[in-house]
PDB file of C-alpha atoms in Angstrom:
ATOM      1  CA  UNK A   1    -162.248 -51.550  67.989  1.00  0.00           C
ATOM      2  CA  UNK A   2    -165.659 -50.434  67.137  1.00  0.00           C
ATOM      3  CA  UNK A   3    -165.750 -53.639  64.688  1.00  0.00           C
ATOM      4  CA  UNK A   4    -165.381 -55.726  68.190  1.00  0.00           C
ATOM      5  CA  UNK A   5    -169.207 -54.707  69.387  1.00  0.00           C
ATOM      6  CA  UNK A   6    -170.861 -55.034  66.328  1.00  0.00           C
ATOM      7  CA  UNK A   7    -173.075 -58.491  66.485  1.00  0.00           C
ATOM      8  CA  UNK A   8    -172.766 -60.733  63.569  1.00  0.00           C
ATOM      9  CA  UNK A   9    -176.273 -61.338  62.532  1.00  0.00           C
ATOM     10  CA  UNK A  10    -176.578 -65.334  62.624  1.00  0.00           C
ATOM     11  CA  UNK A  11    -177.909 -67.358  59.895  1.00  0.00           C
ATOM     12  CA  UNK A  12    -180.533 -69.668  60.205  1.00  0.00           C
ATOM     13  CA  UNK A  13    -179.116 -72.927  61.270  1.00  0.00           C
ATOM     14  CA  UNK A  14    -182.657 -74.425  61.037  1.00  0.00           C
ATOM     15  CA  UNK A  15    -182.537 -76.436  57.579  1.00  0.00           C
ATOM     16  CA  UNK A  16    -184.566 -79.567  58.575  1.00  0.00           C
ATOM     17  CA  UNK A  17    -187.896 -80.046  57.571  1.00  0.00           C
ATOM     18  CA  UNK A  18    -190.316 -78.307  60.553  1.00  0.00           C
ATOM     19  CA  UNK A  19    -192.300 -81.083  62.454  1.00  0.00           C
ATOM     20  CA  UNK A  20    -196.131 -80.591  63.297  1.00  0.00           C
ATOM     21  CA  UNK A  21    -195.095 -81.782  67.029  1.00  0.00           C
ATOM     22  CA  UNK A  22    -193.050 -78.750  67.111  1.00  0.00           C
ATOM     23  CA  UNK A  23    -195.999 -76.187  66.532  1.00  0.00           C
ATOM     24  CA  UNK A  24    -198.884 -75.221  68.642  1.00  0.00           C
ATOM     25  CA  UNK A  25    -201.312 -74.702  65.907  1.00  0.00           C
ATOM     26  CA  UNK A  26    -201.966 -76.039  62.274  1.00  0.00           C
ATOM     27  CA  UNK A  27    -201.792 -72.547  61.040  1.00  0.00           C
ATOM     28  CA  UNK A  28    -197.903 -71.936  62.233  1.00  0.00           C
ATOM     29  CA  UNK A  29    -196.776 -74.975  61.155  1.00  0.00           C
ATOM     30  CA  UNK A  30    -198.177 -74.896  57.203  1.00  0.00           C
ATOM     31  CA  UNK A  31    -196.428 -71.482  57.249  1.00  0.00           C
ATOM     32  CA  UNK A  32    -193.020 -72.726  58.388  1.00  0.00           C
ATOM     33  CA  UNK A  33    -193.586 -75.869  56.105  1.00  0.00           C
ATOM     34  CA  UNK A  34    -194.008 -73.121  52.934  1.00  0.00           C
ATOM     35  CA  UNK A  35    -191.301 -71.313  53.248  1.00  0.00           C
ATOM     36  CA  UNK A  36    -188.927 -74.249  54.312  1.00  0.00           C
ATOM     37  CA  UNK A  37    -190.181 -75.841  50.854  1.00  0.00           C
ATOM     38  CA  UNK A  38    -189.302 -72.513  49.307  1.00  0.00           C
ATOM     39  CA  UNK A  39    -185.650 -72.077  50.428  1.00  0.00           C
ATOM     40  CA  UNK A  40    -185.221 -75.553  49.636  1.00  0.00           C
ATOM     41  CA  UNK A  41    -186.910 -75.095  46.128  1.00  0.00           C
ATOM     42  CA  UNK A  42    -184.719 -72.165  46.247  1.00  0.00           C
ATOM     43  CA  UNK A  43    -181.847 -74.183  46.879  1.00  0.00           C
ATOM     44  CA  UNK A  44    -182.190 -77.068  44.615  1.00  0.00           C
ATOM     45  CA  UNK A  45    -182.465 -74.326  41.636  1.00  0.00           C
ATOM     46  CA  UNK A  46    -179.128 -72.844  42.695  1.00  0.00           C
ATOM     47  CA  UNK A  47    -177.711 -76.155  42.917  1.00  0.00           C
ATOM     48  CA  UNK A  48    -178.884 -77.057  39.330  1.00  0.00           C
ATOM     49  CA  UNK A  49    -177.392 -73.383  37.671  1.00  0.00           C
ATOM     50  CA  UNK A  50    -174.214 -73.708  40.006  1.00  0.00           C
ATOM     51  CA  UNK A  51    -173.959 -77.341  38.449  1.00  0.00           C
ATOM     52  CA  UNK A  52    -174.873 -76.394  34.692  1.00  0.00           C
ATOM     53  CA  UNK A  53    -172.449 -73.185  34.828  1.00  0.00           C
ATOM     54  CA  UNK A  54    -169.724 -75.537  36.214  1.00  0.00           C
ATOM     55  CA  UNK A  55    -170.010 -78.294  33.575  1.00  0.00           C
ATOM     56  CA  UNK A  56    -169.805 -75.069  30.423  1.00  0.00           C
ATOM     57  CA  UNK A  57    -166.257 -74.133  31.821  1.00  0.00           C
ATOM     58  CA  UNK A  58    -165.272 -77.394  32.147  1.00  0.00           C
ATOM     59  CA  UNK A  59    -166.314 -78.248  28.921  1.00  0.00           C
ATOM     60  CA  UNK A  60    -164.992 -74.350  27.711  1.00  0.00           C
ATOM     61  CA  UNK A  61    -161.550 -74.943  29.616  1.00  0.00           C
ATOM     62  CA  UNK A  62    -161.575 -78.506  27.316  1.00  0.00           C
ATOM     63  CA  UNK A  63    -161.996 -76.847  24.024  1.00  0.00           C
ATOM     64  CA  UNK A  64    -159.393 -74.268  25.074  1.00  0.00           C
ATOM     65  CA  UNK A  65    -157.252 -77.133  25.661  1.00  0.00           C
ATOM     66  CA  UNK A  66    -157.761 -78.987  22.536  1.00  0.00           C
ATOM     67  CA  UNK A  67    -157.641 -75.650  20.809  1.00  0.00           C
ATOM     68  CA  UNK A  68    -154.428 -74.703  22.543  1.00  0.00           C
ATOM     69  CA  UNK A  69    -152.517 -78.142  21.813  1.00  0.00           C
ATOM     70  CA  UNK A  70    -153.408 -78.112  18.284  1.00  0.00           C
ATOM     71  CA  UNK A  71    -151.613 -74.515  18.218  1.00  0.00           C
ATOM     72  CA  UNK A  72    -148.734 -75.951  19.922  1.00  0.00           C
ATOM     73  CA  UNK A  73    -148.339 -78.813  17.239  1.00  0.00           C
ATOM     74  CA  UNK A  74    -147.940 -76.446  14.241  1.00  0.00           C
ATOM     75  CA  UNK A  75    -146.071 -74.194  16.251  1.00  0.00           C
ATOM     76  CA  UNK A  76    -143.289 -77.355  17.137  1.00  0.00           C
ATOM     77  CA  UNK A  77    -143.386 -78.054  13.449  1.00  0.00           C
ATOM     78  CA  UNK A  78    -142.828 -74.131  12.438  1.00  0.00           C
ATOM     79  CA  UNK A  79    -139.857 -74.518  14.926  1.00  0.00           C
ATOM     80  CA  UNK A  80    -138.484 -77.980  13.291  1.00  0.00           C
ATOM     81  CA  UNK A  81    -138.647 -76.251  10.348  1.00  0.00           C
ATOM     82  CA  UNK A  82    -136.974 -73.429  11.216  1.00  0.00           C
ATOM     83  CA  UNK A  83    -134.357 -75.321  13.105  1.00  0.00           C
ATOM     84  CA  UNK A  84    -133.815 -77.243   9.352  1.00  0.00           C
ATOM     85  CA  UNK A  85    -133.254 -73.906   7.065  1.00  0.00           C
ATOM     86  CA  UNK A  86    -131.224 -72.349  10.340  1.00  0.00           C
ATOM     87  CA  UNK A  87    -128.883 -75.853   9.652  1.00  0.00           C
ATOM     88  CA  UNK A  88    -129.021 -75.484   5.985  1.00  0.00           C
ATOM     89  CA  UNK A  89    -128.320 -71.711   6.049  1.00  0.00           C
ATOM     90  CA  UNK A  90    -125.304 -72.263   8.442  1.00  0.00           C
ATOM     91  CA  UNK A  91    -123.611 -74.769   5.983  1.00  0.00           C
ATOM     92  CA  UNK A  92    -124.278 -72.171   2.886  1.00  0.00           C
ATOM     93  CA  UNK A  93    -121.865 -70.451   5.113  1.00  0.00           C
ATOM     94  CA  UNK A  94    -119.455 -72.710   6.375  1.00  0.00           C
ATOM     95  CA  UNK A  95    -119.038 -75.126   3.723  1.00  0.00           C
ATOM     96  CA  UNK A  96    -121.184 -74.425   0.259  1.00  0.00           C
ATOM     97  CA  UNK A  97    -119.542 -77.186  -1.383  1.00  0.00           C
ATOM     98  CA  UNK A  98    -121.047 -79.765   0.658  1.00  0.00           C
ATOM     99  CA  UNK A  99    -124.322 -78.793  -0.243  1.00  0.00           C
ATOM    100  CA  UNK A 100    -126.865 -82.207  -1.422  1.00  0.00           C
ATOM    101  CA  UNK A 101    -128.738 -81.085  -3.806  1.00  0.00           C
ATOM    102  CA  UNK A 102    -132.218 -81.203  -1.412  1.00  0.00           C
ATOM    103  CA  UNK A 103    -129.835 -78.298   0.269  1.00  0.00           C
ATOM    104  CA  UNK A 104    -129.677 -76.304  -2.451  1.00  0.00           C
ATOM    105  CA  UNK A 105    -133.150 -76.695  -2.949  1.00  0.00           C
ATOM    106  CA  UNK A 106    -133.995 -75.829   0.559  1.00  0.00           C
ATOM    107  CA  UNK A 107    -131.843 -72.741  -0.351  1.00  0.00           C
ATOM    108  CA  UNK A 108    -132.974 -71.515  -3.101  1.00  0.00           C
ATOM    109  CA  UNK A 109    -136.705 -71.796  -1.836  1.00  0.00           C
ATOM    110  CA  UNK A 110    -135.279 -69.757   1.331  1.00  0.00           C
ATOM    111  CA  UNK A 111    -133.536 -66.758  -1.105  1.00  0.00           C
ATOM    112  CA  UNK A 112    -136.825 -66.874  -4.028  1.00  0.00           C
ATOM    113  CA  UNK A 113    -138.499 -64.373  -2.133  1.00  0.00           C
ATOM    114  CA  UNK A 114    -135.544 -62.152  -2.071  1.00  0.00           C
ATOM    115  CA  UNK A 115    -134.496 -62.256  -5.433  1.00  0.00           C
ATOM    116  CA  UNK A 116    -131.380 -59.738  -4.982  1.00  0.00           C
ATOM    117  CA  UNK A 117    -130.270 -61.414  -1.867  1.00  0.00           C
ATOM    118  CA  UNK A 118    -129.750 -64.685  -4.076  1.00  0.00           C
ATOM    119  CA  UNK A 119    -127.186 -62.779  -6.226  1.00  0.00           C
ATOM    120  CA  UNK A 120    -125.622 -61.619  -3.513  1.00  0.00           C
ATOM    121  CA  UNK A 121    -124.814 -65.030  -2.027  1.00  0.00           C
ATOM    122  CA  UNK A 122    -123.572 -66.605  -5.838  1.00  0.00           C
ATOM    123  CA  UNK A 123    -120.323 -66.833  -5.413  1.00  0.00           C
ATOM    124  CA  UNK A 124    -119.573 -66.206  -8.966  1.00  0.00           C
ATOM    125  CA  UNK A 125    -119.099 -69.038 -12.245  1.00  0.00           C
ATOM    126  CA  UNK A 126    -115.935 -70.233 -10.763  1.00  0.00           C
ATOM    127  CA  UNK A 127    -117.801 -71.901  -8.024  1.00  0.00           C
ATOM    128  CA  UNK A 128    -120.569 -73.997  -8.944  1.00  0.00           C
ATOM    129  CA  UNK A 129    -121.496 -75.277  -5.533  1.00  0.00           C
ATOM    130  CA  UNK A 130    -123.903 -72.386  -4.948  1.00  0.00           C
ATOM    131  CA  UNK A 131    -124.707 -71.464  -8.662  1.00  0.00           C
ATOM    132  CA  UNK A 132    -128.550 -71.369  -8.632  1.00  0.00           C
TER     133      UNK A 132
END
């Protein structure tokens, strides 16, 4: 309740340009005229850094953007890819005899890094469909 009696201080709502009419002598009036031109000079700088900081995150977001999008293109192929020796890997188990031979590539690129793995997987000289 005590918030209810305290005064907001008012600002000035006086932002024209001061008039000599409105002044009873030459002296008052250059002094309102000065520091009107200074809150307006004031002003007009604030305007420009408020304006110069807005354009460098828009142009900031933008990069981000075009930075983000690129990452998101090698990131669909790394999942097309994925998606490919997933497929391929599920036939090895399903059906290794109707591997094409870009298959078996595919497969033996996947199981080169993990050289005991691939022996693993051989299903012996009586099958050749997997024999690498």
């Amino acid at each position: 309740n005590r918030l209810a009696n305290v005064k907001k201080r008012k600002r000035n709502n006086n932002k024209r340009e001061p008039l000599r009419e409105d002044f009873d002598s030459e002296e008052a009036y250059q002094e309102s005229w000065a520091k009107w031109r200074d809150t307006r000079d004031n002003n007009n700088e604030s305007v420009k850094r408020s304006r110069e900081h807005a354009r460098q995150r828009k142009s900031d977001h933008e990069l981000l953007c075009q930075e983000r999008e690129q990452e998101n293109k090698l990131l669909v192929e790394e999942v097309q890819l994925l998606r490919q020796q997933v497929s391929c890997l599920s036939k090895v188990l399903q059906q290794p005899e109707a591997l094409t031979s870009d298959e078996q590539m595919v497969v033996r690129n996947l199981l080169d890094p993990v050289a005991g793995l691939a022996g693993a997987l051989d299903p012996g000289p009586s099958d050749g469909a997997l024999a690498m």
